[in-house]
PDB file of C-alpha atoms in Angstrom:
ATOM      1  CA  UNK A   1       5.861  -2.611   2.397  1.00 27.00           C
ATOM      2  CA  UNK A   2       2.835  -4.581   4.152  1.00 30.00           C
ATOM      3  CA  UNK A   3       4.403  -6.800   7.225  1.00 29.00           C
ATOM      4  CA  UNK A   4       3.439 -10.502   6.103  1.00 28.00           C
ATOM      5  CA  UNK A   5       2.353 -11.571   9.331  1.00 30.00           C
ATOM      6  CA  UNK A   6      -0.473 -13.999   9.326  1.00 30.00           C
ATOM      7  CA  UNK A   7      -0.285 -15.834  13.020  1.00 28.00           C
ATOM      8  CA  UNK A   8      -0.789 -12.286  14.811  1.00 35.00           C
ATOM      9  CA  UNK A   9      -2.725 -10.866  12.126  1.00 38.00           C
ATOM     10  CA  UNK A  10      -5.450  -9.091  14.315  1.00 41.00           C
ATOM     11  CA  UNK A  11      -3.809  -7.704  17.115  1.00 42.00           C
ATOM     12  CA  UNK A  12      -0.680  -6.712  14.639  1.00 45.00           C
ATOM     13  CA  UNK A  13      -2.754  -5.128  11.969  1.00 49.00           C
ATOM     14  CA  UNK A  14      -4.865  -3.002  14.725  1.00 47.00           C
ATOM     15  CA  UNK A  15      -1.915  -2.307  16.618  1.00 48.00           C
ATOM     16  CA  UNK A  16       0.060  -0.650  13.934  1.00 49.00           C
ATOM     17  CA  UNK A  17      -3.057   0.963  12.777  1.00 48.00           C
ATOM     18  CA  UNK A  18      -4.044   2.965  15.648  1.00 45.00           C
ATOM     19  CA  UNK A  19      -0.784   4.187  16.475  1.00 43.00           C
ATOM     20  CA  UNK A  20      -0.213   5.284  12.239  1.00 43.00           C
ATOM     21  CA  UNK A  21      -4.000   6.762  12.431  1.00 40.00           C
ATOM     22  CA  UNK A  22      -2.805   8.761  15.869  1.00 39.00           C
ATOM     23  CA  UNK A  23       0.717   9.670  14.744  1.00 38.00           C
ATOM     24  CA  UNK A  24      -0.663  11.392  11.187  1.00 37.00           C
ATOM     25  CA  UNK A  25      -3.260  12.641  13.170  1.00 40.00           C
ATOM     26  CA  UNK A  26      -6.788  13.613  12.276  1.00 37.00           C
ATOM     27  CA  UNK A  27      -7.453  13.302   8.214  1.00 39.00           C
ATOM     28  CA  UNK A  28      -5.457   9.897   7.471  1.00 39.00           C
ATOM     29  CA  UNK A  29      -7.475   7.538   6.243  1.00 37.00           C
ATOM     30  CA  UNK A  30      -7.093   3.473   7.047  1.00 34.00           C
ATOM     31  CA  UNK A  31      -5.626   2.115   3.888  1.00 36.00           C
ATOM     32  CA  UNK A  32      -3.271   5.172   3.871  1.00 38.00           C
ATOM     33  CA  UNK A  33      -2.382   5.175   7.439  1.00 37.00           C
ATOM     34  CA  UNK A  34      -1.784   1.229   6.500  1.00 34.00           C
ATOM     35  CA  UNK A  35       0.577   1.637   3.631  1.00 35.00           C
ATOM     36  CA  UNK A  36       2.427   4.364   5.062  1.00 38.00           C
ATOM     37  CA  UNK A  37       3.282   3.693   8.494  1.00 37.00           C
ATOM     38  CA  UNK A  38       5.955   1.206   7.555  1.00 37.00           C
ATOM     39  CA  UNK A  39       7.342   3.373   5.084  1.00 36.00           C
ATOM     40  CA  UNK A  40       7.736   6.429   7.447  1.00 35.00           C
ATOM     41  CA  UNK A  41      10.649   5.089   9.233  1.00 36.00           C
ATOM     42  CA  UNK A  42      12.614   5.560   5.279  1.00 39.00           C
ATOM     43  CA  UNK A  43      11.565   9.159   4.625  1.00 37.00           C
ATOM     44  CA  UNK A  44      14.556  10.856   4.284  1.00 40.00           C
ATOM     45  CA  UNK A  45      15.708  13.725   6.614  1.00 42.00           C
ATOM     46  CA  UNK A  46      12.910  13.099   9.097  1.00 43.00           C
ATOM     47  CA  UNK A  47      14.500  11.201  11.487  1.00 45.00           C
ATOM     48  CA  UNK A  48      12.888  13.043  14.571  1.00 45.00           C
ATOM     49  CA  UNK A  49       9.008  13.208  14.693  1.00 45.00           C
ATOM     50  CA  UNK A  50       7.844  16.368  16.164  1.00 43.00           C
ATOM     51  CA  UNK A  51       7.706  16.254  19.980  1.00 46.00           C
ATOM     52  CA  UNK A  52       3.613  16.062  19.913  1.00 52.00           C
ATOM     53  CA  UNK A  53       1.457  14.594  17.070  1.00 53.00           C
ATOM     54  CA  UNK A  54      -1.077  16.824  16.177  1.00 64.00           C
ATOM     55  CA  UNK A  55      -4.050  16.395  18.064  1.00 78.00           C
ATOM     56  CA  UNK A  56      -6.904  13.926  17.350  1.00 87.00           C
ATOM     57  CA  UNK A  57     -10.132  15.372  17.556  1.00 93.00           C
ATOM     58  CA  UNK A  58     -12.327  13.423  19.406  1.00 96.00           C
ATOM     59  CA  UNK A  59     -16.040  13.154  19.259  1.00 96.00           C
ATOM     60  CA  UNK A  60     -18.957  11.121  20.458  1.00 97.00           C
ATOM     61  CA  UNK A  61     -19.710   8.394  17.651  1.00 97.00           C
ATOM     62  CA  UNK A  62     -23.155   7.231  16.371  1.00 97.00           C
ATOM     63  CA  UNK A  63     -24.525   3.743  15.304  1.00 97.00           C
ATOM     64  CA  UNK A  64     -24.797   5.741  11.917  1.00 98.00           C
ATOM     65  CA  UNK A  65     -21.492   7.103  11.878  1.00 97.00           C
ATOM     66  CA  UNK A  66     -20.201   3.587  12.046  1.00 97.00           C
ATOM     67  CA  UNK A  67     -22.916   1.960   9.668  1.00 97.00           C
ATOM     68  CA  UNK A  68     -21.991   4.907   6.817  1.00 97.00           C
ATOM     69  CA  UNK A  69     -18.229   4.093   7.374  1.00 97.00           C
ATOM     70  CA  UNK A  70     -18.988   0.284   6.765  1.00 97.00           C
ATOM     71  CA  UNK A  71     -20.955   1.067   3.839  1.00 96.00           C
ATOM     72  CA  UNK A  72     -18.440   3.531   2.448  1.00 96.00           C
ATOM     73  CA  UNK A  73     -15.074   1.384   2.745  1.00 95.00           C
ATOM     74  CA  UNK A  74     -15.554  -0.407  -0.714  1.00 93.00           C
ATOM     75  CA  UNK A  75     -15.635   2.959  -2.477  1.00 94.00           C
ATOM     76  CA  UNK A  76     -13.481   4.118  -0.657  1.00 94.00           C
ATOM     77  CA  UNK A  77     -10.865   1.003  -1.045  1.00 91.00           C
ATOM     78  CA  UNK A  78     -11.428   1.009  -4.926  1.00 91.00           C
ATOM     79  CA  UNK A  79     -10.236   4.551  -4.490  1.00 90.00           C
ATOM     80  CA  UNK A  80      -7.263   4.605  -2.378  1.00 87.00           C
ATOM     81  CA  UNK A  81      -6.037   1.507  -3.088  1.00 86.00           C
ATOM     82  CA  UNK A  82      -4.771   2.461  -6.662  1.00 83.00           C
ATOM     83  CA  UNK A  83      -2.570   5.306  -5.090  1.00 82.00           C
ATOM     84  CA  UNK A  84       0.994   4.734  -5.050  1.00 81.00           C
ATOM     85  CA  UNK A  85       1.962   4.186  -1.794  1.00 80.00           C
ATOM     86  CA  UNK A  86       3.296   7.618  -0.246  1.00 79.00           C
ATOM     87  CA  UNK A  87       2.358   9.471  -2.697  1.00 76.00           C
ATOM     88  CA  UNK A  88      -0.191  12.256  -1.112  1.00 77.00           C
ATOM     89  CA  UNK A  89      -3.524  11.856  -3.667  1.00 73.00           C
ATOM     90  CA  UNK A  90      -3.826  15.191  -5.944  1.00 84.00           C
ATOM     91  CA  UNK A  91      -7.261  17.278  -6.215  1.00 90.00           C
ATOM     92  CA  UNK A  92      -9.150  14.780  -8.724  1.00 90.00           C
ATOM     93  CA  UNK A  93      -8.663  12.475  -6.449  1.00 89.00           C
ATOM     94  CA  UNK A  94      -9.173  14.672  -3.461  1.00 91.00           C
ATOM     95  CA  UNK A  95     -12.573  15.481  -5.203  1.00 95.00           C
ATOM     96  CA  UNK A  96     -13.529  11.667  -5.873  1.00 94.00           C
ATOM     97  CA  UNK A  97     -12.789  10.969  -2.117  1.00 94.00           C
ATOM     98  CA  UNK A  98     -14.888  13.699  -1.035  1.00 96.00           C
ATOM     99  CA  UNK A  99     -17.603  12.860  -3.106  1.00 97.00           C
ATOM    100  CA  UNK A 100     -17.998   9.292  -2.070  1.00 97.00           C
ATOM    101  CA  UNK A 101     -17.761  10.580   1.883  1.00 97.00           C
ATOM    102  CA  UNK A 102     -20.825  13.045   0.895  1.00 97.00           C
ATOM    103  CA  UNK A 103     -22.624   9.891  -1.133  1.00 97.00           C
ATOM    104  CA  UNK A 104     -22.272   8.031   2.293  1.00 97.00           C
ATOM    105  CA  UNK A 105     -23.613  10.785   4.738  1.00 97.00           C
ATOM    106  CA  UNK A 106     -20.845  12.681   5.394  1.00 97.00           C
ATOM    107  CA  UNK A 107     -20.425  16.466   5.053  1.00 97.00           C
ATOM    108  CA  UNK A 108     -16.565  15.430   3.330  1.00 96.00           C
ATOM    109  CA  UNK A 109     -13.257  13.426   3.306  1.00 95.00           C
ATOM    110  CA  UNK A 110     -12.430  15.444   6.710  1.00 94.00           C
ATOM    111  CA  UNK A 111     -15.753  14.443   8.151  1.00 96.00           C
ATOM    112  CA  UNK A 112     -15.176  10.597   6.984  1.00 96.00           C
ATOM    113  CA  UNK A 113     -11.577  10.732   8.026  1.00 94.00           C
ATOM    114  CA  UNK A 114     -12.956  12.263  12.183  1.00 96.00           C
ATOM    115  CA  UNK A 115     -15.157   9.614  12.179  1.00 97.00           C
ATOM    116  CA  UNK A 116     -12.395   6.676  11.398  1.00 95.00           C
ATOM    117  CA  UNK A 117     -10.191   8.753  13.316  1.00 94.00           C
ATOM    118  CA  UNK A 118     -12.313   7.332  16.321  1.00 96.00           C
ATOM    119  CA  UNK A 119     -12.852   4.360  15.455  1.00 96.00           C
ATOM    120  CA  UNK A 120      -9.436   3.157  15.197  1.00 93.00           C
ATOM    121  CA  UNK A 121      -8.749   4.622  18.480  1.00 94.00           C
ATOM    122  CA  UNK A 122     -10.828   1.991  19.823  1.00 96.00           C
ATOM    123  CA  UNK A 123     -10.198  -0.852  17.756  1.00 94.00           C
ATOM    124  CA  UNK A 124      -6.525  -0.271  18.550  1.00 92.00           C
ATOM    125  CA  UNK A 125      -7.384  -1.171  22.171  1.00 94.00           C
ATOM    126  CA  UNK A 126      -9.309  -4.052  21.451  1.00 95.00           C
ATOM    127  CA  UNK A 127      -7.845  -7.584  22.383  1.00 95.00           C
ATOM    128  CA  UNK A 128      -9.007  -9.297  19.468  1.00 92.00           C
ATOM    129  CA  UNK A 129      -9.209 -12.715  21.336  1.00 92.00           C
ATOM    130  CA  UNK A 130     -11.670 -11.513  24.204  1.00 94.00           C
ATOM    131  CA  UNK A 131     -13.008  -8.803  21.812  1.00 95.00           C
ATOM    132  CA  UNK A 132     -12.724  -6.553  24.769  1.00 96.00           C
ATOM    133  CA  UNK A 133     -11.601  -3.228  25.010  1.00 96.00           C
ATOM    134  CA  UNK A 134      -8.410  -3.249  27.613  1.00 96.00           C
ATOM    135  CA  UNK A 135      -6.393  -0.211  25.774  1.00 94.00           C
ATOM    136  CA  UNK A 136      -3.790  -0.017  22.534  1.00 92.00           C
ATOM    137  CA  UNK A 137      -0.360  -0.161  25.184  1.00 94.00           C
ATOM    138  CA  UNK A 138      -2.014  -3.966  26.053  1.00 94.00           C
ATOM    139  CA  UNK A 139      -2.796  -4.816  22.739  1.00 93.00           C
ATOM    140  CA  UNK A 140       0.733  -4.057  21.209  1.00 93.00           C
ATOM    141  CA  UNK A 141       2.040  -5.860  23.816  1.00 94.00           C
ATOM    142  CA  UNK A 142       0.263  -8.773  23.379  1.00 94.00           C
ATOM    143  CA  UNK A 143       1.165  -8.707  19.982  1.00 93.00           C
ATOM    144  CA  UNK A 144       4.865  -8.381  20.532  1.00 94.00           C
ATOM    145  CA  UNK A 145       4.855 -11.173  23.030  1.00 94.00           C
ATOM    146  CA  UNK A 146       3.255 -13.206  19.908  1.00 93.00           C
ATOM    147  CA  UNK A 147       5.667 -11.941  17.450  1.00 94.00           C
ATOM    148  CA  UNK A 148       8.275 -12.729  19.600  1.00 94.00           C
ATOM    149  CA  UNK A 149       7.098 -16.446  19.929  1.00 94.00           C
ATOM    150  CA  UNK A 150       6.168 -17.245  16.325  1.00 93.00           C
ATOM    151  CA  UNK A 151       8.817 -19.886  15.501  1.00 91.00           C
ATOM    152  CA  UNK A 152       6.983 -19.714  11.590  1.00 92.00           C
ATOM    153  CA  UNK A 153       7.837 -15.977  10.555  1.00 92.00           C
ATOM    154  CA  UNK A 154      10.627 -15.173   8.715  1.00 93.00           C
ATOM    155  CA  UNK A 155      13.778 -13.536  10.786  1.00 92.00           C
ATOM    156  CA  UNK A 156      13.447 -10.341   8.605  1.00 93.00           C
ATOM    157  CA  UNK A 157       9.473 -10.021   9.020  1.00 94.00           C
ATOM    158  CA  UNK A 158       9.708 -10.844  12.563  1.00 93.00           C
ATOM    159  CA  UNK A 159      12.593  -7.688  12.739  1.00 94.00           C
ATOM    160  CA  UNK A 160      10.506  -5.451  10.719  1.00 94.00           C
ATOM    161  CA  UNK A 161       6.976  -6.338  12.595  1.00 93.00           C
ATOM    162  CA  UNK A 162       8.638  -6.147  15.944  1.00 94.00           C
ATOM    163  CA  UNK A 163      10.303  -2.496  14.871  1.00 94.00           C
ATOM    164  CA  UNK A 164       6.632  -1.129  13.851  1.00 93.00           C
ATOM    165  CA  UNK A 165       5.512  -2.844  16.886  1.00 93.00           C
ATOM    166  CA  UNK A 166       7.676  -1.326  19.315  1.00 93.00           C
ATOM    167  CA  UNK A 167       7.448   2.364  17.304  1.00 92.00           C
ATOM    168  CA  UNK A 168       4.042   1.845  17.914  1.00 89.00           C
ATOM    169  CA  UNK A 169       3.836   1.291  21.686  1.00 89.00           C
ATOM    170  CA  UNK A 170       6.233   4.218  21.542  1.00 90.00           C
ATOM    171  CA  UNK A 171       3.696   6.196  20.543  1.00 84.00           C
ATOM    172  CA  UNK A 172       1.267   6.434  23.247  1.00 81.00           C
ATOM    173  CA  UNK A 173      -2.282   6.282  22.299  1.00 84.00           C
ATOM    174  CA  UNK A 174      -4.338   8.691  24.181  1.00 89.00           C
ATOM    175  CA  UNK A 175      -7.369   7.751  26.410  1.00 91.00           C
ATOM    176  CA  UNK A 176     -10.635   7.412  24.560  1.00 94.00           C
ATOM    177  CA  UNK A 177     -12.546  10.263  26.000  1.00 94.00           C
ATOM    178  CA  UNK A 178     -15.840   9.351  24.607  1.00 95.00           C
ATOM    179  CA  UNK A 179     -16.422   6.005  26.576  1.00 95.00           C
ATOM    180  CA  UNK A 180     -19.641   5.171  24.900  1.00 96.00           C
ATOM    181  CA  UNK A 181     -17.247   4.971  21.898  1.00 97.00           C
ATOM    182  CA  UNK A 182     -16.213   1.573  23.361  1.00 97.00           C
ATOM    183  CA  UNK A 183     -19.102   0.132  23.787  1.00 96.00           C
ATOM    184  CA  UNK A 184     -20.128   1.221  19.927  1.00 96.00           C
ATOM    185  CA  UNK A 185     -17.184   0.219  18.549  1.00 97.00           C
ATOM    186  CA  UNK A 186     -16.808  -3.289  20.392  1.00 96.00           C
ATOM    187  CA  UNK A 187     -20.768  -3.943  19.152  1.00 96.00           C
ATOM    188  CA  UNK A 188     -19.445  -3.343  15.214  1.00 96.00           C
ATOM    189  CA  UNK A 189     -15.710  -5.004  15.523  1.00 96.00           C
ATOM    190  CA  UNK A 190     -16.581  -8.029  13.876  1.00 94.00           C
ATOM    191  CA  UNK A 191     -17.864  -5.988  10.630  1.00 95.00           C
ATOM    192  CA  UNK A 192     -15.341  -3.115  11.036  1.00 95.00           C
ATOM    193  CA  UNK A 193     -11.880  -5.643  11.559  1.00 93.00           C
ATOM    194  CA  UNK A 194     -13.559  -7.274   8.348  1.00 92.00           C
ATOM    195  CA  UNK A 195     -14.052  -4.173   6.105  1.00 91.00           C
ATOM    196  CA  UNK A 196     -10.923  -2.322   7.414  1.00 86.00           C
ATOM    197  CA  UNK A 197      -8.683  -4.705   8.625  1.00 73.00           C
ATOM    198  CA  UNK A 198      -7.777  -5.894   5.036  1.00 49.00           C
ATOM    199  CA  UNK A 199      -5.826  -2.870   4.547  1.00 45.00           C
ATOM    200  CA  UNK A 200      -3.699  -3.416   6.788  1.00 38.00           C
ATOM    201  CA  UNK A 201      -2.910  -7.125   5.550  1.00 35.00           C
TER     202      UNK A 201
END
């Protein structure tokens, strides 16, 4: 399930998608981090995640990095969006993923998925009023305040955005090493909230 939330769109959508993209850890891609992290909180006898997500491998992004992502995401969308949601993609697909990464400039999926992986790490900490990078514990905050004060949403969205919300700030984002990430990331967020911030609608 997709939380319907249109008045915090922004701030919501890259809220929730950091903290999915940091709690899977390195390999999820947007539109699945997107249409699973809501879903997590029903999988059955996993009540408890484990004490430490698996680590998020940093690295030092590239204007190119970020161009071949942008370029990639409608392949990549046509792909992923016709998986059931949960469902973990089997090898053709696998192979069809991969392939698109590699016809985009990357050596694979894994490669693609580092690479957005570091982007949403930033764009997660992003105010998306001041486009201005003040960390992902600010943004979801800002976004529950707003969620909190939307008169407009619906009792049960307004429950279910503030539980992903609050899951979310639980999570604890960790520092962007790579500062000159920032700076790269906040230069492309008006492209990259465009081309990957519709998954998250």
């Amino acid at each position: 399930m997709r939380v319907p939330v249109r008045t915090t769109l922004a701030a919501l959508s890259l809220a929730i998608l950091a903290a999915s993209v940091i709690s899977l850890g390195s390999g999820a891609a947007f539109a699945q981090a997107a249409k699973d992290a809501p879903a997590q909180k029903d999988a059955p006898a996993q009540a408890a995640p484990p004490a430490q997500p698996p680590q998020l491998k940093q690295i030092a992004l590239t204007d190119k990095q970020i161009e071949n992502v942008l370029a990639a995401q409608k392949d990549m969308d046509a792909l992923t969006d016709k998986l059931p949601d949960n469902a973990p993609p089997d090898q053709k697909v696998m192979a069809q993923l991969d392939a698109v990464a590699k016809k985009h400039g990357f050596a694979g999926y894994d490669d693609y998925n580092v690479v957005v992986d570091n982007i949403s790490l930033v764009l997660g900490g992003i105010d998306p009023q001041t486009k201005k990078y003040i960390g992902s514990e600010a943004v979801i905050k800002q976004a529950i305040a707003q969620v909190e004060a939307d008169k407009k949403m619906k009792a049960e969205d307004k429950k279910q955005a503030l539980e992903n919300l609050n899951t979310a700030l639980k999570s604890k984002a960790p520092e962007v090493e790579n500062k000159g990430n920032i700076d790269l990331v906040t230069k492309y967020y008006d492209k990259l909230t465009q081309a990957l911030g519709d998954d998250v609608n």
